[in-house]
């Protein structure tokens, strides 16, 4: 249960008035540590009053002051503690910030509740706005993308950036003191670059001493003699059995240089492969046509005269000549040969009683 | 006249192709005409990062096979681009293969500037130093550095060198510092470069800034040293 304490300072070097509003005490005293502080519990109240008295007090005066304060405190108690609203008010009053706010807006705790409600609504609205929609509305461009009519990445390229300078970017925020930068929500500390021109020159000299290299200008096969005006460090030797060595004499450099824009058409090698594939395809197609001309056991019904079902069941031997003809005209290919073997066995089975 | 820039590193897997794709796209978004060439003839990857793997018609291998021709092919190609009757490109970016053999020599031949990509590992730094020496021997003096895959948490815990340490070791001006970002892998999987993401990723913003510094031909004056906890005000839980 909330309670209020009365602070009684028996003696102080100087007199001053202390105001208490439930949240702060302003005490300007020099000998506070040496003073005796008496805390007197009082019944719950919204306000309490404290008075500091200078100078030593007699015990009688002290008791009088004490009683006076207690009486005043009791007399200011106007709230009925039995009422539930009063209990609610007491609980609010027990928290200093609430008491502070209630002092500013007396008897208007609805304002506090309203502010809190508005804050919660703002948070909820922001979360709702940032939430990605699970499905776009029907009939949108997203349906075209889903169906494969549109490429999804094209839509991003069509809209260029709105800023000319990548550094004048709303996503890149440099701190006021130029010591921090914020990119994509992360903050980084900046450290200055301290490479000078002299240091760069030192590194270049170091590398020129460490790495000696000359560009290859002449390619020679093994066994070739070195021309007189060529630096030996600029020669690259190609082994005699290397493909690059064998085809060196077949290349017309001028033709190759002029063919950068494919002015002479498709390269020879590609054309030759294409022609070979074309010939192979034509050969395969010819073979398929030939195969389709032969009588297939599956398609034999197309060439048979229609017969009655009774004749078929009573006299199966009559099928023999037809089966024999099928056997004689069996094709050479293995696939069809297996079919003919099957037809032979079936005809033999049919001949058996 | 187009600016021919080779993007190299020496060590493989440090982010040359990623840098080429993202810086090239950033330059294109800024309105420049950019041509990106993947000089890694046998193991091309630039088309994958740009999502163009199904649109490749021919490669250099199919057109000009012999080695000595391939060496000149890139030079002829760049000369042909410079001599275009229509608008010639503003930037030609050459993605160099790893190593210091014929692939590197081919790629750096037509270049006048170089961007060296490195990470905060000693192996990458040693290779980068070697490649820088070769570039300087070949006459390329305008070399700037991009430090990739930077982890500020490891730098703070002194488990990783800082960017300033790297600059002290190599002595090269800084073009950009790219923080480690998992969006890089996702963008590679999608074939959708990082700089096109909306909202922009952290690494994407860093690539954009590096592209602008390349345009303006200046280097970084301050680097992001470490991540600091953000000061949150009283109303921060409202989203402010």
Coordinates of C-alpha atoms in Angstrom, one line a residue:
Chain A
X1 CA 0.0 0.0 0.0
X2 CA 1.3 3.4 -0.9
X3 CA 2.4 5.5 2.0
X4 CA 3.8 8.9 2.3
X5 CA 6.7 9.8 4.5
X6 CA 7.2 13.1 6.2
X7 CA 10.8 14.3 6.3
X8 CA 11.5 16.3 9.4
X9 CA 14.8 18.0 9.7
X10 CA 15.4 19.0 13.3
X11 CA 18.1 21.5 12.7
X12 CA 19.6 23.2 9.8
X13 CA 22.2 25.9 9.5
X14 CA 19.8 28.1 7.6
X15 CA 16.1 28.2 7.0
X16 CA 14.8 27.4 3.7
X17 CA 11.5 26.2 2.3
X18 CA 11.3 22.9 0.7
X19 CA 8.7 22.2 -1.8
X20 CA 7.7 18.7 -2.6
X21 CA 5.5 17.7 -5.4
X22 CA 6.0 14.0 -5.1
X23 CA 9.0 13.8 -7.4
X24 CA 11.8 16.0 -6.5
X25 CA 13.3 17.5 -3.5
X26 CA 15.5 20.5 -3.6
X27 CA 17.6 20.6 -0.6
X28 CA 20.4 23.1 -0.3
X29 CA 22.0 22.4 3.0
X30 CA 25.6 22.1 4.0
X31 CA 25.3 19.8 7.0
X32 CA 22.8 17.3 5.7
X33 CA 24.8 14.4 6.6
X34 CA 25.2 15.4 10.2
X35 CA 21.5 16.0 10.7
X36 CA 19.0 13.6 12.0
X37 CA 16.4 12.8 9.6
X38 CA 13.1 11.5 10.9
X39 CA 10.8 9.8 8.5
X40 CA 7.2 9.7 9.8
X41 CA 4.8 7.5 7.9
X42 CA 1.5 9.2 7.2
X43 CA -1.7 7.9 5.7
X44 CA -2.0 8.0 1.9
X45 CA -2.6 11.4 0.4
X46 CA -2.0 13.1 -2.8
X47 CA 0.1 15.9 -1.4
X48 CA 2.4 16.1 1.5
X49 CA 4.0 19.0 3.0
X50 CA 7.4 19.3 4.5
X51 CA 8.9 22.2 6.4
X52 CA 12.5 22.6 7.5
X53 CA 13.1 24.6 10.5
X54 CA 16.4 26.4 11.2
X55 CA 18.1 26.2 14.5
X56 CA 17.9 23.8 17.3
X57 CA 14.4 23.1 18.5
X58 CA 13.3 22.0 21.8
X59 CA 11.6 18.7 22.2
X60 CA 8.3 20.4 22.9
X61 CA 8.5 22.6 19.8
X62 CA 9.6 19.6 17.8
X63 CA 6.5 17.6 18.9
X64 CA 4.3 20.6 18.2
X65 CA 5.6 20.9 14.7
X66 CA 5.3 17.2 14.2
X67 CA 1.7 17.1 15.3
X68 CA 0.9 20.2 13.3
X69 CA 2.2 18.6 10.1
X70 CA 0.5 15.3 10.8
X71 CA -2.8 17.0 11.4
X72 CA -2.5 19.0 8.2
X73 CA -1.7 15.9 6.3
X74 CA -4.6 14.1 7.7
X75 CA -6.9 17.0 7.0
X76 CA -6.0 17.0 3.4
X77 CA -7.1 13.5 3.0
X78 CA -10.3 13.9 1.1
X79 CA -10.4 10.7 -0.9
X80 CA -12.5 7.8 0.2
X81 CA -10.2 4.8 0.2
X82 CA -13.1 2.4 -0.1
X83 CA -14.0 3.6 -3.6
X84 CA -12.4 1.4 -6.4
X85 CA -11.6 4.6 -8.4
X86 CA -9.8 5.8 -5.4
X87 CA -7.8 2.6 -5.3
X88 CA -6.9 3.2 -8.9
X89 CA -6.0 6.7 -8.2
X90 CA -3.8 5.6 -5.3
X91 CA -2.0 3.2 -7.5
X92 CA -1.3 5.8 -10.0
X93 CA -0.3 8.2 -7.4
X94 CA 2.3 5.8 -6.0
X95 CA 4.4 6.1 -9.2
X96 CA 6.3 9.3 -9.3
X97 CA 6.1 9.9 -13.1
X98 CA 2.3 9.4 -13.1
X99 CA 2.1 11.7 -10.1
X100 CA 4.2 14.2 -11.9
X101 CA 2.0 14.0 -15.0
X102 CA -1.1 14.2 -12.9
X103 CA 0.2 17.3 -11.2
X104 CA 0.6 18.9 -14.6
X105 CA -2.8 17.7 -15.9
X106 CA -4.7 17.5 -12.7
X107 CA -7.7 15.1 -12.8
X108 CA -7.0 14.3 -16.5
X109 CA -5.4 10.9 -16.7
X110 CA -7.3 10.3 -19.9
X111 CA -4.7 12.5 -21.6
X112 CA -2.0 10.1 -20.5
X113 CA -4.0 7.1 -21.8
X114 CA -4.7 8.9 -25.1
X115 CA -1.0 9.6 -25.6
X116 CA -0.1 5.9 -25.0
X117 CA -2.9 4.8 -27.3
X118 CA -1.7 7.1 -30.1
X119 CA 1.8 5.8 -29.7
X120 CA 0.7 2.2 -29.9
X121 CA -1.3 3.0 -33.0
X122 CA 1.6 4.6 -34.7
X123 CA 3.8 1.6 -34.0
X124 CA 1.1 -0.7 -35.4
X125 CA 0.5 1.3 -38.5
X126 CA 4.2 1.4 -39.2
X127 CA 4.5 -2.3 -38.8
X128 CA 1.6 -2.8 -41.1
X129 CA 3.0 -0.4 -43.8
X130 CA 6.4 -2.2 -43.7
X131 CA 4.8 -5.6 -44.0
X132 CA 5.3 -7.1 -47.4
X133 CA 2.0 -7.9 -49.1
X134 CA 1.6 -11.7 -49.4
X135 CA -0.1 -11.4 -52.7
X136 CA -0.4 -8.5 -55.1
X137 CA -3.8 -7.6 -56.3
X138 CA -5.2 -9.8 -59.1
X139 CA -4.6 -8.7 -62.7
X140 CA -1.4 -6.8 -62.0
X141 CA 1.9 -7.0 -63.8
X142 CA 3.0 -9.6 -61.3
X143 CA 0.6 -12.0 -63.0
X144 CA 2.5 -11.4 -66.3
X145 CA 5.8 -12.1 -64.6
X146 CA 4.3 -15.3 -63.0
X147 CA 3.1 -16.5 -66.4
X148 CA 6.5 -15.9 -67.9
X149 CA 5.4 -13.2 -70.3
X150 CA 7.7 -10.6 -68.6
X151 CA 11.1 -11.0 -67.1
X152 CA 11.1 -9.8 -63.5
X153 CA 14.6 -8.2 -63.7
X154 CA 13.7 -6.0 -66.6
X155 CA 11.5 -3.8 -64.5
X156 CA 14.3 -2.8 -62.2
X157 CA 16.6 -1.7 -65.0
X158 CA 14.1 0.5 -66.7
X159 CA 14.1 3.0 -63.8
X160 CA 17.4 4.7 -63.4
X161 CA 18.7 6.1 -60.2
X162 CA 17.4 9.4 -59.2
X163 CA 20.6 10.9 -58.0
X164 CA 23.5 11.9 -60.1
X165 CA 26.2 11.6 -57.5
X166 CA 26.4 8.3 -55.7
X167 CA 27.7 10.1 -52.7
X168 CA 24.7 12.4 -52.5
X169 CA 22.7 9.3 -51.7
X170 CA 19.9 9.2 -49.1
X171 CA 21.1 5.8 -48.0
X172 CA 24.6 7.1 -47.3
X173 CA 24.7 9.5 -44.4
X174 CA 28.0 11.0 -43.3
X175 CA 28.2 12.2 -39.7
X176 CA 28.5 15.9 -38.9
X177 CA 32.1 15.5 -37.8
X178 CA 32.9 13.4 -40.8
X179 CA 34.0 10.7 -38.5
X180 CA 31.1 8.3 -39.0
X181 CA 29.1 7.1 -41.9
X182 CA 25.8 5.3 -42.0
X183 CA 25.2 2.9 -44.9
X184 CA 22.2 0.5 -45.1
X185 CA 21.3 1.1 -41.5
X186 CA 24.8 0.3 -40.2
X187 CA 27.1 2.8 -38.7
X188 CA 30.8 2.7 -39.3
X189 CA 33.7 4.7 -38.0
X190 CA 35.8 6.4 -40.6
X191 CA 39.5 6.4 -40.5
X192 CA 41.5 8.7 -42.7
X193 CA 43.8 7.4 -45.5
X194 CA 47.4 8.4 -44.9
X195 CA 49.2 7.2 -48.0
X196 CA 51.4 9.9 -49.4
X197 CA 53.0 10.3 -52.8
X198 CA 56.4 9.6 -51.3
X199 CA 55.3 6.3 -49.9
X200 CA 53.8 5.4 -53.2
X201 CA 57.1 6.1 -54.9
X202 CA 59.0 4.0 -52.4
X203 CA 56.7 1.1 -53.1
X204 CA 57.2 1.5 -56.9
X205 CA 60.9 1.4 -56.5
X206 CA 60.8 -1.7 -54.4
X207 CA 58.7 -3.5 -57.0
X208 CA 60.9 -2.5 -59.9
X209 CA 63.8 -4.0 -58.1
X210 CA 62.0 -7.2 -57.0
X211 CA 60.1 -8.0 -60.2
X212 CA 61.9 -8.0 -63.5
X213 CA 59.8 -9.0 -66.4
X214 CA 59.7 -8.4 -70.2
X215 CA 56.7 -8.9 -72.4
X216 CA 57.0 -11.8 -74.9
X217 CA 57.2 -10.5 -78.4
X218 CA 58.4 -13.5 -80.4
X219 CA 57.1 -17.1 -80.4
X220 CA 59.5 -19.7 -81.7
X221 CA 59.2 -23.4 -82.1
X222 CA 62.0 -25.6 -80.7
X223 CA 64.7 -25.8 -83.2
X224 CA 64.3 -22.4 -84.6
X225 CA 67.1 -19.9 -84.4
X226 CA 66.9 -16.7 -82.5
X227 CA 66.9 -13.6 -84.8
X228 CA 69.7 -11.2 -84.1
X229 CA 67.7 -8.2 -83.1
X230 CA 65.4 -10.0 -80.7
X231 CA 65.9 -9.8 -76.9
X232 CA 66.2 -13.4 -75.6
X233 CA 64.1 -12.5 -72.6
X234 CA 61.2 -11.6 -74.9
X235 CA 61.1 -15.0 -76.6
X236 CA 58.6 -17.7 -75.8
X237 CA 59.4 -21.3 -76.9
X238 CA 56.6 -23.5 -78.0
X239 CA 57.2 -27.3 -77.9
X240 CA 57.4 -29.0 -81.3
X241 CA 54.4 -31.3 -80.6
X242 CA 52.3 -28.5 -79.2
X243 CA 49.1 -27.8 -81.3
X244 CA 50.0 -24.1 -81.4
X245 CA 53.3 -25.0 -83.2
X246 CA 51.7 -27.2 -85.8
X247 CA 49.1 -24.8 -86.9
X248 CA 51.2 -21.7 -86.9
X249 CA 51.9 -21.9 -90.6
X250 CA 48.2 -22.4 -91.6
X251 CA 47.0 -19.1 -90.2
X252 CA 46.5 -16.0 -92.3
X253 CA 46.9 -13.1 -89.9
X254 CA 45.4 -10.6 -92.2
X255 CA 42.3 -12.6 -92.7
X256 CA 42.0 -13.2 -89.0
X257 CA 42.4 -9.5 -88.2
X258 CA 39.9 -8.4 -90.8
X259 CA 37.4 -11.0 -89.6
X260 CA 36.9 -9.4 -86.2
X261 CA 33.5 -8.2 -87.3
X262 CA 32.8 -11.6 -89.0
X263 CA 32.9 -9.9 -92.4
X264 CA 33.7 -13.3 -94.0
X265 CA 30.7 -15.0 -92.5
X266 CA 30.6 -17.8 -90.0
X267 CA 34.0 -19.2 -89.1
X268 CA 35.1 -22.2 -91.2
X269 CA 35.2 -24.7 -88.4
X270 CA 31.7 -23.9 -87.3
X271 CA 30.4 -24.1 -90.9
X272 CA 32.1 -27.5 -91.4
X273 CA 30.6 -28.9 -88.2
X274 CA 27.2 -27.6 -89.2
X275 CA 27.4 -29.3 -92.6
X276 CA 28.4 -32.6 -91.1
X277 CA 25.5 -32.5 -88.6
X278 CA 23.1 -31.6 -91.5
X279 CA 24.3 -34.6 -93.5
X280 CA 23.9 -36.9 -90.6
X281 CA 20.4 -35.7 -89.9
X282 CA 19.4 -36.2 -93.6
X283 CA 20.8 -39.7 -93.5
X284 CA 18.8 -40.5 -90.4
X285 CA 15.6 -39.2 -91.9
X286 CA 16.1 -41.3 -95.0
X287 CA 16.5 -44.4 -92.9
X288 CA 13.3 -43.7 -91.0
X289 CA 11.3 -43.3 -94.3
X290 CA 12.6 -46.6 -95.5
X291 CA 11.6 -48.3 -92.3
X292 CA 8.1 -46.9 -92.5
X293 CA 7.6 -48.6 -95.9
X294 CA 7.9 -52.1 -94.5
X295 CA 4.9 -54.0 -93.1
X296 CA 4.9 -53.9 -89.4
X297 CA 3.2 -56.6 -87.4
X298 CA 1.4 -53.9 -85.4
X299 CA 0.1 -52.3 -88.5
X300 CA -0.8 -55.6 -90.2
X301 CA -4.4 -55.1 -89.6
X302 CA -4.5 -52.2 -92.0
X303 CA -3.6 -54.6 -94.8
X304 CA -5.9 -57.4 -93.8
X305 CA -9.3 -57.9 -95.2
X306 CA -12.1 -57.6 -92.7
X307 CA -13.2 -61.1 -91.4
X308 CA -15.9 -62.4 -89.2
X309 CA -15.3 -63.3 -85.7
X310 CA -16.7 -66.8 -86.1
X311 CA -14.3 -67.7 -88.9
X312 CA -11.4 -66.6 -86.7
X313 CA -12.4 -68.7 -83.8
X314 CA -13.3 -71.9 -85.9
X315 CA -10.4 -72.0 -88.2
X316 CA -7.2 -70.5 -86.8
X317 CA -5.1 -72.4 -89.4
X318 CA -6.2 -70.0 -92.1
X319 CA -4.0 -67.3 -90.5
X320 CA -0.9 -69.4 -91.2
X321 CA -0.3 -68.2 -94.7
X322 CA -0.6 -64.6 -93.6
X323 CA 1.8 -65.2 -90.7
X324 CA 4.2 -67.0 -93.1
X325 CA 4.1 -64.1 -95.4
X326 CA 5.0 -61.8 -92.5
X327 CA 7.9 -64.1 -91.6
X328 CA 9.3 -64.0 -95.1
X329 CA 9.2 -60.2 -95.3
X330 CA 10.9 -59.6 -92.0
X331 CA 13.1 -56.5 -92.1
X332 CA 16.9 -56.5 -91.5
X333 CA 16.9 -54.2 -88.5
X334 CA 17.2 -55.9 -85.1
X335 CA 14.2 -54.2 -83.6
X336 CA 11.9 -55.5 -86.3
X337 CA 13.7 -58.8 -86.3
X338 CA 12.7 -59.3 -82.7
X339 CA 9.1 -58.5 -83.6
X340 CA 9.3 -61.1 -86.4
X341 CA 10.6 -63.7 -84.0
X342 CA 7.7 -63.0 -81.7
X343 CA 5.3 -63.3 -84.6
X344 CA 6.9 -66.7 -85.5
X345 CA 6.4 -68.0 -82.0
X346 CA 2.9 -66.8 -81.9
X347 CA 2.1 -68.5 -85.1
X348 CA 3.6 -71.7 -83.9
X349 CA 1.5 -71.5 -80.8
X350 CA -1.6 -70.9 -82.8
X351 CA -0.9 -73.9 -85.0
X352 CA -0.7 -76.2 -82.0
X353 CA -4.0 -77.7 -81.1
Chain B
X1 CA 38.8 8.0 -76.6
X2 CA 37.6 5.1 -74.4
X3 CA 39.3 4.3 -71.2
X4 CA 40.6 0.8 -71.2
X5 CA 40.7 -0.6 -67.7
X6 CA 41.9 -4.1 -66.8
X7 CA 40.6 -5.7 -63.6
X8 CA 43.1 -8.1 -62.2
X9 CA 44.3 -9.6 -59.0
X10 CA 46.7 -12.5 -59.5
X11 CA 45.0 -14.8 -57.0
X12 CA 41.8 -16.4 -58.1
X13 CA 38.5 -16.1 -56.3
X14 CA 38.9 -12.6 -54.9
X15 CA 36.1 -11.0 -56.9
X16 CA 37.5 -9.8 -60.2
X17 CA 34.5 -10.9 -62.2
X18 CA 32.1 -9.6 -59.6
X19 CA 33.8 -6.3 -59.6
X20 CA 33.8 -6.1 -63.4
X21 CA 30.1 -6.9 -63.6
X22 CA 29.0 -4.5 -60.9
X23 CA 31.3 -1.6 -61.7
X24 CA 30.4 -2.0 -65.4
X25 CA 26.7 -1.9 -64.6
X26 CA 27.1 1.1 -62.3
X27 CA 28.9 3.0 -65.1
X28 CA 26.2 2.0 -67.5
X29 CA 23.5 3.3 -65.1
X30 CA 25.4 6.6 -64.8
X31 CA 25.0 7.0 -68.6
X32 CA 28.3 5.7 -69.9
X33 CA 28.7 3.3 -72.8
X34 CA 30.5 0.4 -71.4
X35 CA 32.0 -2.8 -73.0
X36 CA 33.0 -5.6 -70.7
X37 CA 35.3 -8.3 -72.0
X38 CA 35.9 -11.6 -70.3
X39 CA 39.5 -12.3 -71.1
X40 CA 39.4 -15.7 -69.4
X41 CA 39.0 -17.6 -72.6
X42 CA 38.7 -21.1 -71.3
X43 CA 36.8 -20.5 -68.1
X44 CA 34.4 -17.7 -68.7
X45 CA 32.2 -16.5 -65.9
X46 CA 31.2 -12.9 -66.7
X47 CA 28.2 -14.1 -68.7
X48 CA 26.9 -16.0 -65.6
X49 CA 27.1 -13.0 -63.4
X50 CA 25.3 -10.9 -65.9
X51 CA 22.6 -13.5 -66.6
X52 CA 23.6 -13.8 -70.3
X53 CA 24.8 -17.4 -70.4
X54 CA 22.1 -18.4 -72.9
X55 CA 22.9 -15.5 -75.2
X56 CA 26.5 -16.3 -76.0
X57 CA 26.9 -16.9 -79.7
X58 CA 30.7 -17.3 -80.3
X59 CA 33.8 -17.1 -78.1
X60 CA 37.3 -16.3 -79.1
X61 CA 38.3 -20.0 -79.0
X62 CA 35.9 -20.8 -81.8
X63 CA 37.2 -17.9 -84.0
X64 CA 40.9 -17.6 -83.3
X65 CA 42.5 -20.7 -81.8
X66 CA 46.2 -20.3 -82.0
X67 CA 47.8 -18.8 -79.0
X68 CA 49.7 -16.1 -80.8
X69 CA 46.6 -15.0 -82.6
X70 CA 44.6 -15.0 -79.4
X71 CA 47.2 -12.7 -77.9
X72 CA 46.5 -10.1 -80.7
X73 CA 42.8 -10.8 -80.9
X74 CA 42.1 -8.7 -77.8
X75 CA 44.2 -5.9 -79.1
X76 CA 42.4 -6.0 -82.5
X77 CA 39.1 -6.1 -80.8
X78 CA 39.8 -3.0 -78.7
X79 CA 41.2 -1.2 -81.7
X80 CA 38.1 -2.0 -83.6
X81 CA 35.9 -0.7 -80.8
X82 CA 37.9 2.5 -80.6
X83 CA 37.6 3.0 -84.4
X84 CA 33.8 2.5 -84.5
X85 CA 32.0 4.9 -86.8
X86 CA 29.1 5.1 -84.4
X87 CA 29.6 6.1 -80.8
X88 CA 32.7 4.4 -79.4
X89 CA 32.5 3.1 -75.9
X90 CA 33.4 5.3 -72.9
X91 CA 34.8 2.5 -70.9
X92 CA 36.3 -0.9 -71.9
X93 CA 36.6 -3.2 -68.9
X94 CA 38.7 -6.3 -69.3
X95 CA 38.2 -9.1 -66.8
X96 CA 41.6 -10.7 -66.4
X97 CA 42.0 -14.4 -65.6
X98 CA 43.9 -15.5 -62.5
X99 CA 47.6 -16.2 -62.7
X100 CA 50.5 -14.4 -64.3
X101 CA 50.9 -16.4 -67.5
X102 CA 49.7 -15.8 -71.0
X103 CA 46.2 -15.0 -69.9
X104 CA 47.4 -12.0 -67.9
X105 CA 49.7 -10.9 -70.7
X106 CA 46.8 -11.0 -73.1
X107 CA 44.5 -9.1 -70.9
X108 CA 46.8 -6.3 -70.0
X109 CA 48.1 -5.7 -73.5
X110 CA 45.5 -3.1 -74.6
X111 CA 45.0 -1.6 -71.2
X112 CA 46.2 1.8 -70.0
X113 CA 44.7 1.6 -66.4
X114 CA 44.4 -1.2 -63.9
X115 CA 42.1 -2.0 -61.0
X116 CA 43.7 -4.4 -58.6
X117 CA 41.3 -6.5 -56.6
X118 CA 42.5 -8.0 -53.4
X119 CA 41.2 -9.3 -50.1
X120 CA 42.5 -8.9 -46.5
X121 CA 44.5 -12.2 -46.7
X122 CA 48.2 -12.5 -46.9
X123 CA 48.1 -14.9 -49.8
X124 CA 46.0 -12.5 -51.9
X125 CA 48.3 -9.6 -50.9
X126 CA 51.5 -11.3 -52.0
X127 CA 50.0 -12.2 -55.4
X128 CA 48.6 -8.7 -55.7
X129 CA 52.0 -7.2 -55.1
X130 CA 53.6 -9.5 -57.8
X131 CA 50.9 -8.6 -60.3
X132 CA 51.4 -4.9 -59.5
X133 CA 55.1 -5.3 -60.3
X134 CA 54.3 -6.9 -63.6
X135 CA 51.8 -4.2 -64.5
X136 CA 54.4 -1.5 -63.8
X137 CA 57.0 -3.4 -65.8
X138 CA 54.6 -3.4 -68.7
X139 CA 54.1 0.4 -68.5
X140 CA 50.8 0.6 -66.7
X141 CA 51.2 3.2 -64.0
X142 CA 47.7 4.1 -63.1
X143 CA 46.8 1.3 -60.7
X144 CA 44.2 1.6 -58.1
X145 CA 43.1 -1.0 -55.5
X146 CA 39.7 -2.4 -54.5
X147 CA 39.7 -4.3 -51.2
X148 CA 37.0 -6.9 -51.3
X149 CA 35.3 -9.0 -48.7
X150 CA 36.0 -6.8 -45.8
X151 CA 34.7 -7.9 -42.5
X152 CA 34.7 -5.1 -40.0
X153 CA 33.9 -7.4 -37.1
X154 CA 37.1 -9.4 -37.7
X155 CA 39.1 -6.3 -38.1
X156 CA 37.8 -5.0 -34.8
X157 CA 38.7 -8.4 -33.2
X158 CA 42.1 -8.1 -34.8
X159 CA 41.6 -11.4 -36.6
X160 CA 41.9 -9.7 -40.0
X161 CA 44.2 -7.0 -41.3
X162 CA 42.7 -3.6 -41.7
X163 CA 42.4 -1.8 -45.0
X164 CA 45.0 0.7 -43.9
X165 CA 47.4 -2.1 -43.2
X166 CA 46.9 -3.4 -46.7
X167 CA 47.5 0.1 -48.2
X168 CA 50.6 0.3 -46.2
X169 CA 51.9 -3.0 -47.6
X170 CA 51.0 -2.4 -51.2
X171 CA 51.3 1.4 -51.5
X172 CA 48.3 1.8 -53.9
X173 CA 45.5 4.4 -53.8
X174 CA 42.1 3.0 -52.8
X175 CA 39.3 2.9 -55.3
X176 CA 36.9 1.1 -53.1
X177 CA 36.3 -1.0 -50.0
X178 CA 33.6 -3.7 -50.5
X179 CA 32.2 -5.2 -47.3
X180 CA 31.5 -8.9 -47.1
X181 CA 27.9 -9.4 -48.2
X182 CA 25.9 -12.6 -48.6
X183 CA 23.8 -10.9 -51.3
X184 CA 26.8 -11.3 -53.7
X185 CA 26.2 -15.1 -53.8
X186 CA 22.5 -14.7 -54.2
X187 CA 23.0 -12.3 -57.1
X188 CA 25.3 -14.7 -58.8
X189 CA 22.8 -17.5 -58.4
X190 CA 20.1 -15.3 -59.9
X191 CA 22.3 -13.8 -62.7
X192 CA 21.2 -10.4 -61.4
X193 CA 24.1 -8.1 -60.5
X194 CA 24.2 -6.7 -57.1
X195 CA 24.0 -3.0 -58.0
X196 CA 20.5 -3.5 -59.4
X197 CA 19.0 -4.7 -56.1
X198 CA 16.2 -2.7 -54.6
X199 CA 16.7 -1.8 -51.8
X200 CA 20.5 -1.5 -52.5
X201 CA 22.8 -3.9 -50.7
X202 CA 25.7 -2.7 -48.8
X203 CA 28.2 -4.1 -51.2
X204 CA 26.2 -2.7 -54.1
X205 CA 26.5 0.8 -52.7
X206 CA 30.2 0.3 -52.3
X207 CA 30.5 -0.8 -55.9
X208 CA 28.6 2.3 -57.1
X209 CA 30.9 4.5 -55.2
X210 CA 33.9 2.8 -56.6
X211 CA 32.5 3.3 -60.1
X212 CA 32.1 7.0 -59.5
X213 CA 35.6 7.3 -58.2
X214 CA 36.8 5.5 -61.4
X215 CA 34.9 8.1 -63.5
X216 CA 36.3 11.0 -61.5
X217 CA 39.8 9.5 -61.3
X218 CA 40.3 10.0 -57.6
X219 CA 40.7 7.7 -54.7
X220 CA 39.3 7.3 -51.2
X221 CA 40.3 9.7 -48.5
X222 CA 38.8 7.8 -45.6
X223 CA 37.9 4.2 -45.1
X224 CA 35.3 2.5 -42.9
X225 CA 37.3 1.2 -40.0
X226 CA 34.8 -0.6 -37.9
X227 CA 31.1 -0.9 -37.2
X228 CA 29.8 1.1 -34.3
X229 CA 26.6 0.5 -32.3
X230 CA 24.0 2.9 -33.5
X231 CA 22.7 5.4 -30.9
X232 CA 19.0 4.8 -30.6
X233 CA 16.8 7.6 -29.3
X234 CA 13.8 7.3 -27.0
X235 CA 11.4 7.1 -30.0
X236 CA 13.5 4.5 -31.8
X237 CA 11.1 1.8 -31.1
X238 CA 8.5 3.7 -33.0
X239 CA 10.7 3.2 -36.0
X240 CA 12.4 6.6 -36.0

